Amino acid sequence: MRILASVTEMQATALAWRRQGRRIGFVPTMGYLHEGHLSLIALARQQADVVVVSLFVNPTQFGPHEDFERYPRDWERDRQLCEKAGADILFAPATGDMYAPGATVVVDEDQLSRMLCGASRPGHFRGVLTVVAKLFNLVQPDVAVFGQKDAQQLRLIRQLVRDLNFPVTVIAAPIIREPDGLAMSSRNKFLSPEERRQALCLSRALRLARDLYRRGERRSETLKSEMTSLISAHAATRLDYLAIQEPDTLLPLAEIGTDALIALAVWVGQTRLIDNLLLPDDRLGNLP
Ligand code: AMP
C-alpha cells in the first residue's frame, strides 16, 4: 500500500491508472477506522481493480462549536487497518494542501441538505459536498462507496453525482453494528460505560418502530411518540431530531405508504449519535 499526502501526486496517479484502463474504487473516510469502514473497503475491492481510501478530517464540515479538534485520530492504527483491508493507496492530505489559501468556490445544495442533520448542523453538508467533489476530482473514481449509516449524506452524494454529472457510480454499504445493535461510529469512543449502555436507545427505538410497523402501524405520529418515550427513559440522552421521511425527497410522511426512512440523532452526554431504518424491510440496516 502506498501512502500519498500530496493532492497533485494523488491526481497524477489516478489519471495514469485511468489511462491504463484500471477501474478505481474509492472510500472516503475521516479515519479512526472501524469495521464499518473496513466493510466499505471490501465492497470497493469487489468492484474495482485498485482501491483508494482517503483519510481526511475535513474542517469545513464541522460547525464552530463542534468536535473537529477532539475528533478521534490514530494514524498508525488506521494505516495498518487500511493495509490489511487491501487498499492500494491511503490518501491523507494536509488541510492546507486540500484547501489552498484563497479558495472561494464551494458546492452547496439548497433543499435536501437543509433538513434533518442539515437543520441541526448548518453548513455541514456544504462542507461534505465540497470535499467529496474535490476528492472525486483528485481520485477519479469509477465507483465510490458510502455507508447507509449516514443516510442523508448518501442521498446528497447521489444528488451531487447526478446534478454535477460526475462519472462515478455510488454504492451504498449496509450499516455495520456492534453485536448489541449500536451502529459503529468513530464517535462511540467518546462514550463512558454508562453512556455506552444508554446509546443503545437509538437502535432499540428503531427496532420498536420496525416491530410496530410489522404489526400494521402506519401513522408517523404514533411511531414517533412511541420512539420518543423509549428514548426519553434514558437520562443521559437528549433527542436532537426524529423524522419519518420519504427516502428520496426526504419530505416528512404523515403515513407510511410503501417506503420510509426513519432517521434520528440523539445526544448521549456530549456525543451526538445518528442511526436510521429503511422500511418496509430494514434494507441495509442490519438491525438485530
Ligand atoms: P466517517 O469516517 O465517519 O466520515 O465515515 C466514512 C464512511 O464510512 C461514510 O460513508 C460512512 O457512512 C461510513 N460508515 C460510518 N460508520 C459506518 C457503519 N457503522 N457502517 C457502515 N458504514 C459506515
PDB file of C-alpha atoms and ligand atoms in Angstrom:
ATOM      1  CA  MET A   1       0.000   0.000   0.000  1.00  0.00           C
ATOM      2  CA  ARG A   2       1.276   3.451  -0.903  1.00  0.00           C
ATOM      3  CA  ILE A   3       0.707   6.447   1.305  1.00  0.00           C
ATOM      4  CA  LEU A   4       0.118   9.716  -0.516  1.00  0.00           C
ATOM      5  CA  ALA A   5      -0.204  13.120   1.096  1.00  0.00           C
ATOM      6  CA  SER A   6       0.136  15.328  -1.964  1.00  0.00           C
ATOM      7  CA  VAL A   7      -3.023  16.244  -3.880  1.00  0.00           C
ATOM      8  CA  THR A   8      -1.123  16.673  -7.156  1.00  0.00           C
ATOM      9  CA  GLU A   9       0.537  13.283  -6.768  1.00  0.00           C
ATOM     10  CA  MET A  10      -2.821  11.675  -5.973  1.00  0.00           C
ATOM     11  CA  GLN A  11      -4.426  13.147  -9.081  1.00  0.00           C
ATOM     12  CA  ALA A  12      -1.473  12.251 -11.337  1.00  0.00           C
ATOM     13  CA  THR A  13      -1.558   8.646 -10.066  1.00  0.00           C
ATOM     14  CA  ALA A  14      -5.303   8.382 -10.614  1.00  0.00           C
ATOM     15  CA  LEU A  15      -5.113   9.854 -14.121  1.00  0.00           C
ATOM     16  CA  ALA A  16      -2.331   7.398 -15.022  1.00  0.00           C
ATOM     17  CA  TRP A  17      -4.448   4.482 -13.755  1.00  0.00           C
ATOM     18  CA  ARG A  18      -7.352   5.738 -15.822  1.00  0.00           C
ATOM     19  CA  ARG A  19      -5.191   5.887 -18.957  1.00  0.00           C
ATOM     20  CA  GLN A  20      -4.223   2.261 -18.308  1.00  0.00           C
ATOM     21  CA  GLY A  21      -7.925   1.360 -18.152  1.00  0.00           C
ATOM     22  CA  ARG A  22      -7.844   0.440 -14.488  1.00  0.00           C
ATOM     23  CA  ARG A  23     -11.096   0.667 -12.610  1.00  0.00           C
ATOM     24  CA  ILE A  24     -10.712   2.840  -9.499  1.00  0.00           C
ATOM     25  CA  GLY A  25     -12.685   2.232  -6.313  1.00  0.00           C
ATOM     26  CA  PHE A  26     -12.830   4.923  -3.649  1.00  0.00           C
ATOM     27  CA  VAL A  27     -13.741   5.029   0.046  1.00  0.00           C
ATOM     28  CA  PRO A  28     -13.639   8.472   1.685  1.00  0.00           C
ATOM     29  CA  THR A  29     -13.256   8.460   5.486  1.00  0.00           C
ATOM     30  CA  MET A  30     -12.342  10.698   8.390  1.00  0.00           C
ATOM     31  CA  GLY A  31     -10.253   7.919   9.920  1.00  0.00           C
ATOM     32  CA  TYR A  32     -10.364   6.236  13.324  1.00  0.00           C
ATOM     33  CA  LEU A  33     -11.422   3.243  11.315  1.00  0.00           C
ATOM     34  CA  HIS A  34     -13.805   0.536  12.495  1.00  0.00           C
ATOM     35  CA  GLU A  35     -15.460  -2.468  10.872  1.00  0.00           C
ATOM     36  CA  GLY A  36     -17.978  -0.213   9.140  1.00  0.00           C
ATOM     37  CA  HIS A  37     -15.167   1.465   7.200  1.00  0.00           C
ATOM     38  CA  LEU A  38     -13.490  -1.889   6.511  1.00  0.00           C
ATOM     39  CA  SER A  39     -16.723  -3.257   5.016  1.00  0.00           C
ATOM     40  CA  LEU A  40     -16.754  -0.293   2.604  1.00  0.00           C
ATOM     41  CA  ILE A  41     -13.172  -1.060   1.562  1.00  0.00           C
ATOM     42  CA  ALA A  42     -14.118  -4.717   0.980  1.00  0.00           C
ATOM     43  CA  LEU A  43     -17.031  -3.621  -1.228  1.00  0.00           C
ATOM     44  CA  ALA A  44     -14.756  -1.294  -3.195  1.00  0.00           C
ATOM     45  CA  ARG A  45     -12.291  -4.167  -3.701  1.00  0.00           C
ATOM     46  CA  GLN A  46     -15.045  -6.307  -5.212  1.00  0.00           C
ATOM     47  CA  GLN A  47     -15.950  -3.541  -7.665  1.00  0.00           C
ATOM     48  CA  ALA A  48     -12.577  -2.207  -8.777  1.00  0.00           C
ATOM     49  CA  ASP A  49      -9.006  -3.060  -9.807  1.00  0.00           C
ATOM     50  CA  VAL A  50      -7.436  -0.524  -7.481  1.00  0.00           C
ATOM     51  CA  VAL A  51      -8.761   0.975  -4.252  1.00  0.00           C
ATOM     52  CA  VAL A  52      -8.045   4.385  -2.750  1.00  0.00           C
ATOM     53  CA  VAL A  53      -9.018   5.120   0.851  1.00  0.00           C
ATOM     54  CA  SER A  54      -8.863   8.756   1.885  1.00  0.00           C
ATOM     55  CA  LEU A  55      -8.317   9.824   5.450  1.00  0.00           C
ATOM     56  CA  PHE A  56      -9.107  13.472   5.992  1.00  0.00           C
ATOM     57  CA  VAL A  57     -10.840  15.064   8.952  1.00  0.00           C
ATOM     58  CA  ASN A  58     -12.493  17.766   6.906  1.00  0.00           C
ATOM     59  CA  PRO A  59     -12.638  21.024   8.887  1.00  0.00           C
ATOM     60  CA  THR A  60     -15.266  22.637   6.646  1.00  0.00           C
ATOM     61  CA  GLN A  61     -17.974  20.156   7.633  1.00  0.00           C
ATOM     62  CA  PHE A  62     -17.683  20.959  11.336  1.00  0.00           C
ATOM     63  CA  GLY A  63     -19.514  23.899  12.893  1.00  0.00           C
ATOM     64  CA  PRO A  64     -17.566  26.402  15.040  1.00  0.00           C
ATOM     65  CA  HIS A  65     -18.632  24.717  18.300  1.00  0.00           C
ATOM     66  CA  GLU A  66     -18.446  21.146  17.078  1.00  0.00           C
ATOM     67  CA  ASP A  67     -15.881  18.428  17.775  1.00  0.00           C
ATOM     68  CA  PHE A  68     -13.304  18.997  14.992  1.00  0.00           C
ATOM     69  CA  GLU A  69     -10.409  19.462  17.435  1.00  0.00           C
ATOM     70  CA  ARG A  70     -11.224  16.425  19.539  1.00  0.00           C
ATOM     71  CA  TYR A  71     -12.383  14.152  16.696  1.00  0.00           C
ATOM     72  CA  PRO A  72     -10.543  10.837  17.373  1.00  0.00           C
ATOM     73  CA  ARG A  73      -7.368  10.236  15.386  1.00  0.00           C
ATOM     74  CA  ASP A  74      -4.998   7.247  15.322  1.00  0.00           C
ATOM     75  CA  TRP A  75      -2.779   7.370  12.268  1.00  0.00           C
ATOM     76  CA  GLU A  76      -0.728   4.231  12.901  1.00  0.00           C
ATOM     77  CA  ARG A  77      -3.729   2.014  13.605  1.00  0.00           C
ATOM     78  CA  ASP A  78      -5.604   3.376  10.579  1.00  0.00           C
ATOM     79  CA  ARG A  79      -2.609   2.772   8.344  1.00  0.00           C
ATOM     80  CA  GLN A  80      -2.362  -0.865   9.454  1.00  0.00           C
ATOM     81  CA  LEU A  81      -6.101  -1.488   9.098  1.00  0.00           C
ATOM     82  CA  CYS A  82      -6.159   0.010   5.608  1.00  0.00           C
ATOM     83  CA  GLU A  83      -3.242  -2.093   4.531  1.00  0.00           C
ATOM     84  CA  LYS A  84      -4.849  -5.276   5.920  1.00  0.00           C
ATOM     85  CA  ALA A  85      -8.131  -4.411   4.209  1.00  0.00           C
ATOM     86  CA  GLY A  86      -6.331  -4.345   0.866  1.00  0.00           C
ATOM     87  CA  ALA A  87      -6.236  -0.645  -0.012  1.00  0.00           C
ATOM     88  CA  ASP A  88      -3.736   0.233  -2.748  1.00  0.00           C
ATOM     89  CA  ILE A  89      -3.409   3.860  -1.706  1.00  0.00           C
ATOM     90  CA  LEU A  90      -4.069   5.590   1.578  1.00  0.00           C
ATOM     91  CA  PHE A  91      -4.548   9.239   0.660  1.00  0.00           C
ATOM     92  CA  ALA A  92      -4.066  11.524   3.656  1.00  0.00           C
ATOM     93  CA  PRO A  93      -3.714  15.137   2.565  1.00  0.00           C
ATOM     94  CA  ALA A  94      -2.851  18.025   4.870  1.00  0.00           C
ATOM     95  CA  THR A  95      -5.583  20.632   5.343  1.00  0.00           C
ATOM     96  CA  GLY A  96      -3.508  23.362   3.723  1.00  0.00           C
ATOM     97  CA  ASP A  97      -2.983  21.216   0.643  1.00  0.00           C
ATOM     98  CA  MET A  98      -6.692  20.356   0.296  1.00  0.00           C
ATOM     99  CA  TYR A  99      -7.792  23.942   0.807  1.00  0.00           C
ATOM    100  CA  ALA A 100      -5.301  26.253  -0.841  1.00  0.00           C
ATOM    101  CA  PRO A 101      -5.345  29.757   0.662  1.00  0.00           C
ATOM    102  CA  GLY A 102      -7.843  31.963  -1.122  1.00  0.00           C
ATOM    103  CA  ALA A 103     -10.208  29.167  -2.189  1.00  0.00           C
ATOM    104  CA  THR A 104     -13.693  30.625  -2.664  1.00  0.00           C
ATOM    105  CA  VAL A 105     -15.696  28.061  -4.645  1.00  0.00           C
ATOM    106  CA  VAL A 106     -17.927  25.631  -2.751  1.00  0.00           C
ATOM    107  CA  VAL A 107     -20.592  23.059  -3.602  1.00  0.00           C
ATOM    108  CA  ASP A 108     -23.917  23.681  -1.904  1.00  0.00           C
ATOM    109  CA  GLU A 109     -27.369  22.153  -2.157  1.00  0.00           C
ATOM    110  CA  ASP A 110     -30.406  24.029  -1.009  1.00  0.00           C
ATOM    111  CA  GLN A 111     -33.145  21.512  -0.379  1.00  0.00           C
ATOM    112  CA  LEU A 112     -32.196  18.056   0.899  1.00  0.00           C
ATOM    113  CA  SER A 113     -29.260  19.489   2.820  1.00  0.00           C
ATOM    114  CA  ARG A 114     -31.428  21.831   4.888  1.00  0.00           C
ATOM    115  CA  MET A 115     -33.376  19.118   6.714  1.00  0.00           C
ATOM    116  CA  LEU A 116     -32.558  16.560   9.404  1.00  0.00           C
ATOM    117  CA  CYS A 117     -28.814  16.768  10.198  1.00  0.00           C
ATOM    118  CA  GLY A 118     -28.569  19.862   7.997  1.00  0.00           C
ATOM    119  CA  ALA A 119     -31.070  21.695  10.185  1.00  0.00           C
ATOM    120  CA  SER A 120     -29.075  20.861  13.331  1.00  0.00           C
ATOM    121  CA  ARG A 121     -25.686  21.447  11.687  1.00  0.00           C
ATOM    122  CA  PRO A 122     -25.901  24.457   9.341  1.00  0.00           C
ATOM    123  CA  GLY A 123     -23.161  24.354   6.715  1.00  0.00           C
ATOM    124  CA  HIS A 124     -22.340  20.708   7.424  1.00  0.00           C
ATOM    125  CA  PHE A 125     -23.407  19.369   4.048  1.00  0.00           C
ATOM    126  CA  ARG A 126     -21.811  22.261   2.163  1.00  0.00           C
ATOM    127  CA  GLY A 127     -18.534  21.097   3.726  1.00  0.00           C
ATOM    128  CA  VAL A 128     -19.265  17.461   2.886  1.00  0.00           C
ATOM    129  CA  LEU A 129     -20.295  18.106  -0.723  1.00  0.00           C
ATOM    130  CA  THR A 130     -17.358  20.427  -1.349  1.00  0.00           C
ATOM    131  CA  VAL A 131     -14.787  17.985  -0.023  1.00  0.00           C
ATOM    132  CA  VAL A 132     -16.338  14.996  -1.795  1.00  0.00           C
ATOM    133  CA  ALA A 133     -16.405  16.888  -5.116  1.00  0.00           C
ATOM    134  CA  LYS A 134     -12.738  17.770  -4.626  1.00  0.00           C
ATOM    135  CA  LEU A 135     -11.866  14.182  -3.681  1.00  0.00           C
ATOM    136  CA  PHE A 136     -13.691  12.875  -6.759  1.00  0.00           C
ATOM    137  CA  ASN A 137     -11.567  15.182  -8.913  1.00  0.00           C
ATOM    138  CA  LEU A 138      -8.382  14.034  -7.204  1.00  0.00           C
ATOM    139  CA  VAL A 139      -9.100  10.289  -7.050  1.00  0.00           C
ATOM    140  CA  GLN A 140     -11.042   9.972 -10.342  1.00  0.00           C
ATOM    141  CA  PRO A 141     -13.086   7.020  -9.069  1.00  0.00           C
ATOM    142  CA  ASP A 142     -15.273   4.796 -11.221  1.00  0.00           C
ATOM    143  CA  VAL A 143     -17.020   3.589  -8.063  1.00  0.00           C
ATOM    144  CA  ALA A 144     -17.308   5.262  -4.666  1.00  0.00           C
ATOM    145  CA  VAL A 145     -18.699   3.529  -1.594  1.00  0.00           C
ATOM    146  CA  PHE A 146     -20.674   5.363   1.116  1.00  0.00           C
ATOM    147  CA  GLY A 147     -22.398   3.982   4.212  1.00  0.00           C
ATOM    148  CA  GLN A 148     -26.152   3.865   4.766  1.00  0.00           C
ATOM    149  CA  LYS A 149     -25.285   4.829   8.351  1.00  0.00           C
ATOM    150  CA  ASP A 150     -25.156   8.432   7.072  1.00  0.00           C
ATOM    151  CA  ALA A 151     -28.386   8.129   5.097  1.00  0.00           C
ATOM    152  CA  GLN A 152     -28.823  11.816   4.336  1.00  0.00           C
ATOM    153  CA  GLN A 153     -25.189  12.171   3.289  1.00  0.00           C
ATOM    154  CA  LEU A 154     -25.587   9.202   0.925  1.00  0.00           C
ATOM    155  CA  ARG A 155     -28.723  10.761  -0.554  1.00  0.00           C
ATOM    156  CA  LEU A 156     -26.868  14.053  -1.077  1.00  0.00           C
ATOM    157  CA  ILE A 157     -23.860  12.369  -2.693  1.00  0.00           C
ATOM    158  CA  ARG A 158     -26.223  10.752  -5.195  1.00  0.00           C
ATOM    159  CA  GLN A 159     -27.666  14.192  -5.899  1.00  0.00           C
ATOM    160  CA  LEU A 160     -24.159  15.668  -6.296  1.00  0.00           C
ATOM    161  CA  VAL A 161     -23.204  12.983  -8.805  1.00  0.00           C
ATOM    162  CA  ARG A 162     -26.443  13.437 -10.719  1.00  0.00           C
ATOM    163  CA  ASP A 163     -26.611  17.233 -10.736  1.00  0.00           C
ATOM    164  CA  LEU A 164     -22.927  17.872 -11.473  1.00  0.00           C
ATOM    165  CA  ASN A 165     -22.519  14.871 -13.837  1.00  0.00           C
ATOM    166  CA  PHE A 166     -19.682  13.124 -12.031  1.00  0.00           C
ATOM    167  CA  PRO A 167     -18.864   9.889 -13.922  1.00  0.00           C
ATOM    168  CA  VAL A 168     -18.987   7.929 -10.661  1.00  0.00           C
ATOM    169  CA  THR A 169     -21.171   5.009  -9.603  1.00  0.00           C
ATOM    170  CA  VAL A 170     -22.216   5.393  -5.979  1.00  0.00           C
ATOM    171  CA  ILE A 171     -22.607   2.206  -3.956  1.00  0.00           C
ATOM    172  CA  ALA A 172     -24.461   2.101  -0.643  1.00  0.00           C
ATOM    173  CA  ALA A 173     -22.960  -0.097   2.065  1.00  0.00           C
ATOM    174  CA  PRO A 174     -25.058  -1.652   4.874  1.00  0.00           C
ATOM    175  CA  ILE A 175     -24.817  -0.324   8.428  1.00  0.00           C
ATOM    176  CA  ILE A 176     -22.342  -2.353  10.476  1.00  0.00           C
ATOM    177  CA  ARG A 177     -23.336  -2.681  14.127  1.00  0.00           C
ATOM    178  CA  GLU A 178     -21.906  -3.914  17.412  1.00  0.00           C
ATOM    179  CA  PRO A 179     -23.447  -7.268  18.423  1.00  0.00           C
ATOM    180  CA  ASP A 180     -25.924  -5.483  20.715  1.00  0.00           C
ATOM    181  CA  GLY A 181     -27.163  -3.223  17.912  1.00  0.00           C
ATOM    182  CA  LEU A 182     -25.227   0.032  18.384  1.00  0.00           C
ATOM    183  CA  ALA A 183     -24.208   1.353  14.961  1.00  0.00           C
ATOM    184  CA  MET A 184     -20.430   1.556  14.740  1.00  0.00           C
ATOM    185  CA  SER A 185     -19.096   5.105  14.744  1.00  0.00           C
ATOM    186  CA  SER A 186     -15.730   6.709  15.399  1.00  0.00           C
ATOM    187  CA  ARG A 187     -17.527   8.890  17.959  1.00  0.00           C
ATOM    188  CA  ASN A 188     -18.551   5.847  20.059  1.00  0.00           C
ATOM    189  CA  LYS A 189     -15.079   6.176  21.556  1.00  0.00           C
ATOM    190  CA  PHE A 190     -16.277   9.256  23.470  1.00  0.00           C
ATOM    191  CA  LEU A 191     -18.954   7.313  25.381  1.00  0.00           C
ATOM    192  CA  SER A 192     -18.431   6.447  29.056  1.00  0.00           C
ATOM    193  CA  PRO A 193     -19.526   2.898  30.022  1.00  0.00           C
ATOM    194  CA  GLU A 194     -22.887   4.250  31.249  1.00  0.00           C
ATOM    195  CA  GLU A 195     -23.372   6.355  28.103  1.00  0.00           C
ATOM    196  CA  ARG A 196     -22.472   3.337  26.001  1.00  0.00           C
ATOM    197  CA  ARG A 197     -25.364   1.453  27.651  1.00  0.00           C
ATOM    198  CA  GLN A 198     -27.758   4.345  27.106  1.00  0.00           C
ATOM    199  CA  ALA A 199     -26.639   4.742  23.475  1.00  0.00           C
ATOM    200  CA  LEU A 200     -28.478   1.506  22.759  1.00  0.00           C
ATOM    201  CA  CYS A 201     -31.705   3.514  22.841  1.00  0.00           C
ATOM    202  CA  LEU A 202     -31.152   4.582  19.196  1.00  0.00           C
ATOM    203  CA  SER A 203     -31.214   1.088  17.712  1.00  0.00           C
ATOM    204  CA  ARG A 204     -33.860  -0.013  20.242  1.00  0.00           C
ATOM    205  CA  ALA A 205     -36.151   2.829  19.216  1.00  0.00           C
ATOM    206  CA  LEU A 206     -35.692   1.871  15.559  1.00  0.00           C
ATOM    207  CA  ARG A 207     -36.431  -1.749  16.400  1.00  0.00           C
ATOM    208  CA  LEU A 208     -39.563  -0.695  18.228  1.00  0.00           C
ATOM    209  CA  ALA A 209     -40.691   1.237  15.134  1.00  0.00           C
ATOM    210  CA  ARG A 210     -39.949  -1.759  12.934  1.00  0.00           C
ATOM    211  CA  ASP A 211     -41.974  -4.052  15.205  1.00  0.00           C
ATOM    212  CA  LEU A 212     -44.931  -1.665  15.350  1.00  0.00           C
ATOM    213  CA  TYR A 213     -44.757  -1.301  11.558  1.00  0.00           C
ATOM    214  CA  ARG A 214     -44.785  -5.089  11.184  1.00  0.00           C
ATOM    215  CA  ARG A 215     -47.883  -5.228  13.342  1.00  0.00           C
ATOM    216  CA  GLY A 216     -49.601  -2.811  10.965  1.00  0.00           C
ATOM    217  CA  GLU A 217     -48.947   0.648  12.422  1.00  0.00           C
ATOM    218  CA  ARG A 218     -48.504   3.223   9.661  1.00  0.00           C
ATOM    219  CA  ARG A 219     -49.080   6.563  11.410  1.00  0.00           C
ATOM    220  CA  SER A 220     -45.857   8.543  11.795  1.00  0.00           C
ATOM    221  CA  GLU A 221     -47.088  10.406  14.895  1.00  0.00           C
ATOM    222  CA  THR A 222     -47.756   7.135  16.711  1.00  0.00           C
ATOM    223  CA  LEU A 223     -44.407   5.645  15.744  1.00  0.00           C
ATOM    224  CA  LYS A 224     -42.591   8.843  16.720  1.00  0.00           C
ATOM    225  CA  SER A 225     -44.337   9.131  20.044  1.00  0.00           C
ATOM    226  CA  GLU A 226     -43.534   5.514  20.982  1.00  0.00           C
ATOM    227  CA  MET A 227     -39.904   6.001  19.960  1.00  0.00           C
ATOM    228  CA  THR A 228     -39.648   9.294  21.828  1.00  0.00           C
ATOM    229  CA  SER A 229     -40.957   7.684  25.039  1.00  0.00           C
ATOM    230  CA  LEU A 230     -38.400   4.918  24.772  1.00  0.00           C
ATOM    231  CA  ILE A 231     -35.550   7.405  24.262  1.00  0.00           C
ATOM    232  CA  SER A 232     -36.660   9.816  26.968  1.00  0.00           C
ATOM    233  CA  ALA A 233     -36.468   6.996  29.532  1.00  0.00           C
ATOM    234  CA  HIS A 234     -32.671   7.282  29.165  1.00  0.00           C
ATOM    235  CA  ALA A 235     -31.491  10.094  31.429  1.00  0.00           C
ATOM    236  CA  ALA A 236     -28.131  10.700  29.728  1.00  0.00           C
ATOM    237  CA  THR A 237     -29.767  11.306  26.341  1.00  0.00           C
ATOM    238  CA  ARG A 238     -31.426  14.236  24.587  1.00  0.00           C
ATOM    239  CA  LEU A 239     -33.250  13.823  21.301  1.00  0.00           C
ATOM    240  CA  ASP A 240     -31.922  16.119  18.572  1.00  0.00           C
ATOM    241  CA  TYR A 241     -34.381  15.019  15.895  1.00  0.00           C
ATOM    242  CA  LEU A 242     -36.566  12.094  14.968  1.00  0.00           C
ATOM    243  CA  ALA A 243     -38.023  12.083  11.479  1.00  0.00           C
ATOM    244  CA  ILE A 244     -40.069   9.783   9.271  1.00  0.00           C
ATOM    245  CA  GLN A 245     -39.446  10.815   5.696  1.00  0.00           C
ATOM    246  CA  GLU A 246     -39.895   9.726   2.131  1.00  0.00           C
ATOM    247  CA  PRO A 247     -36.425   8.275   1.336  1.00  0.00           C
ATOM    248  CA  ASP A 248     -35.938  10.080  -1.960  1.00  0.00           C
ATOM    249  CA  THR A 249     -37.291  13.585  -1.310  1.00  0.00           C
ATOM    250  CA  LEU A 250     -36.642  13.439   2.454  1.00  0.00           C
ATOM    251  CA  LEU A 251     -40.017  15.126   2.927  1.00  0.00           C
ATOM    252  CA  PRO A 252     -41.970  14.190   6.065  1.00  0.00           C
ATOM    253  CA  LEU A 253     -44.592  11.455   5.817  1.00  0.00           C
ATOM    254  CA  ALA A 254     -47.752  11.587   7.902  1.00  0.00           C
ATOM    255  CA  GLU A 255     -48.499   7.964   6.995  1.00  0.00           C
ATOM    256  CA  ILE A 256     -46.090   5.346   5.726  1.00  0.00           C
ATOM    257  CA  GLY A 257     -47.134   4.120   2.301  1.00  0.00           C
ATOM    258  CA  THR A 258     -44.532   1.875   0.727  1.00  0.00           C
ATOM    259  CA  ASP A 259     -41.080   3.207   1.612  1.00  0.00           C
ATOM    260  CA  ALA A 260     -39.943   5.317   4.526  1.00  0.00           C
ATOM    261  CA  LEU A 261     -36.707   6.423   6.137  1.00  0.00           C
ATOM    262  CA  ILE A 262     -36.816   6.726   9.909  1.00  0.00           C
ATOM    263  CA  ALA A 263     -33.812   8.785  10.941  1.00  0.00           C
ATOM    264  CA  LEU A 264     -32.759  10.063  14.319  1.00  0.00           C
ATOM    265  CA  ALA A 265     -29.989  11.960  16.043  1.00  0.00           C
ATOM    266  CA  VAL A 266     -29.549  11.717  19.793  1.00  0.00           C
ATOM    267  CA  TRP A 267     -27.145  13.424  22.151  1.00  0.00           C
ATOM    268  CA  VAL A 268     -25.701  10.899  24.581  1.00  0.00           C
ATOM    269  CA  GLY A 269     -23.846  13.056  27.093  1.00  0.00           C
ATOM    270  CA  GLN A 270     -21.658  15.312  24.933  1.00  0.00           C
ATOM    271  CA  THR A 271     -21.710  12.965  21.939  1.00  0.00           C
ATOM    272  CA  ARG A 272     -24.186  13.238  19.082  1.00  0.00           C
ATOM    273  CA  LEU A 273     -25.050   9.866  17.502  1.00  0.00           C
ATOM    274  CA  ILE A 274     -27.182   9.082  14.442  1.00  0.00           C
ATOM    275  CA  ASP A 275     -28.916   5.967  13.169  1.00  0.00           C
ATOM    276  CA  ASN A 276     -31.698   5.101  10.738  1.00  0.00           C
ATOM    277  CA  LEU A 277     -34.040   2.449   9.412  1.00  0.00           C
ATOM    278  CA  LEU A 278     -35.421   1.944   5.927  1.00  0.00           C
ATOM    279  CA  LEU A 279     -38.927   0.498   5.788  1.00  0.00           C
ATOM    280  CA  PRO A 280     -40.559  -1.757   4.697  1.00  0.00           C
ATOM    281  CA  ASP A 281     -37.746  -4.258   5.266  1.00  0.00           C
ATOM    282  CA  ASP A 282     -34.711  -2.728   7.049  1.00  0.00           C
ATOM    283  CA  ARG A 283     -32.764  -2.829   3.800  1.00  0.00           C
ATOM    284  CA  LEU A 284     -29.068  -2.061   4.526  1.00  0.00           C
ATOM    285  CA  GLY A 285     -29.811  -1.584   8.224  1.00  0.00           C
ATOM    286  CA  ASN A 286     -28.806  -4.868   9.929  1.00  0.00           C
ATOM    287  CA  LEU A 287     -30.947  -4.168  12.993  1.00  0.00           C
ATOM    288  CA  PRO A 288     -30.782  -7.161  15.346  1.00  0.00           C
TER     289      PRO A 288
HETATM  290  P1  AMP B   1     -16.660   8.723   8.526  1.00  0.00           P
HETATM  291  O1  AMP B   1     -15.242   8.331   8.678  1.00  0.00           O
HETATM  292  O2  AMP B   1     -17.457   8.601   9.790  1.00  0.00           O
HETATM  293  O3  AMP B   1     -16.843  10.041   7.819  1.00  0.00           O
HETATM  294  O4  AMP B   1     -17.337   7.654   7.573  1.00  0.00           O
HETATM  295  C1  AMP B   1     -16.764   7.298   6.346  1.00  0.00           C
HETATM  296  C2  AMP B   1     -17.714   6.388   5.624  1.00  0.00           C
HETATM  297  O5  AMP B   1     -17.971   5.237   6.416  1.00  0.00           O
HETATM  298  C3  AMP B   1     -19.086   7.028   5.343  1.00  0.00           C
HETATM  299  O6  AMP B   1     -19.530   6.647   4.057  1.00  0.00           O
HETATM  300  C4  AMP B   1     -19.952   6.431   6.429  1.00  0.00           C
HETATM  301  O7  AMP B   1     -21.323   6.365   6.067  1.00  0.00           O
HETATM  302  C5  AMP B   1     -19.365   5.046   6.543  1.00  0.00           C
HETATM  303  N1  AMP B   1     -19.696   4.463   7.845  1.00  0.00           N
HETATM  304  C6  AMP B   1     -19.524   5.008   9.068  1.00  0.00           C
HETATM  305  N2  AMP B   1     -19.992   4.193  10.019  1.00  0.00           N
HETATM  306  C7  AMP B   1     -20.487   3.101   9.387  1.00  0.00           C
HETATM  307  C8  AMP B   1     -21.118   1.896   9.833  1.00  0.00           C
HETATM  308  N3  AMP B   1     -21.344   1.652  11.121  1.00  0.00           N
HETATM  309  N4  AMP B   1     -21.487   1.005   8.896  1.00  0.00           N
HETATM  310  C9  AMP B   1     -21.272   1.239   7.576  1.00  0.00           C
HETATM  311  N5  AMP B   1     -20.681   2.351   7.104  1.00  0.00           N
HETATM  312  C10 AMP B   1     -20.295   3.266   7.995  1.00  0.00           C
END
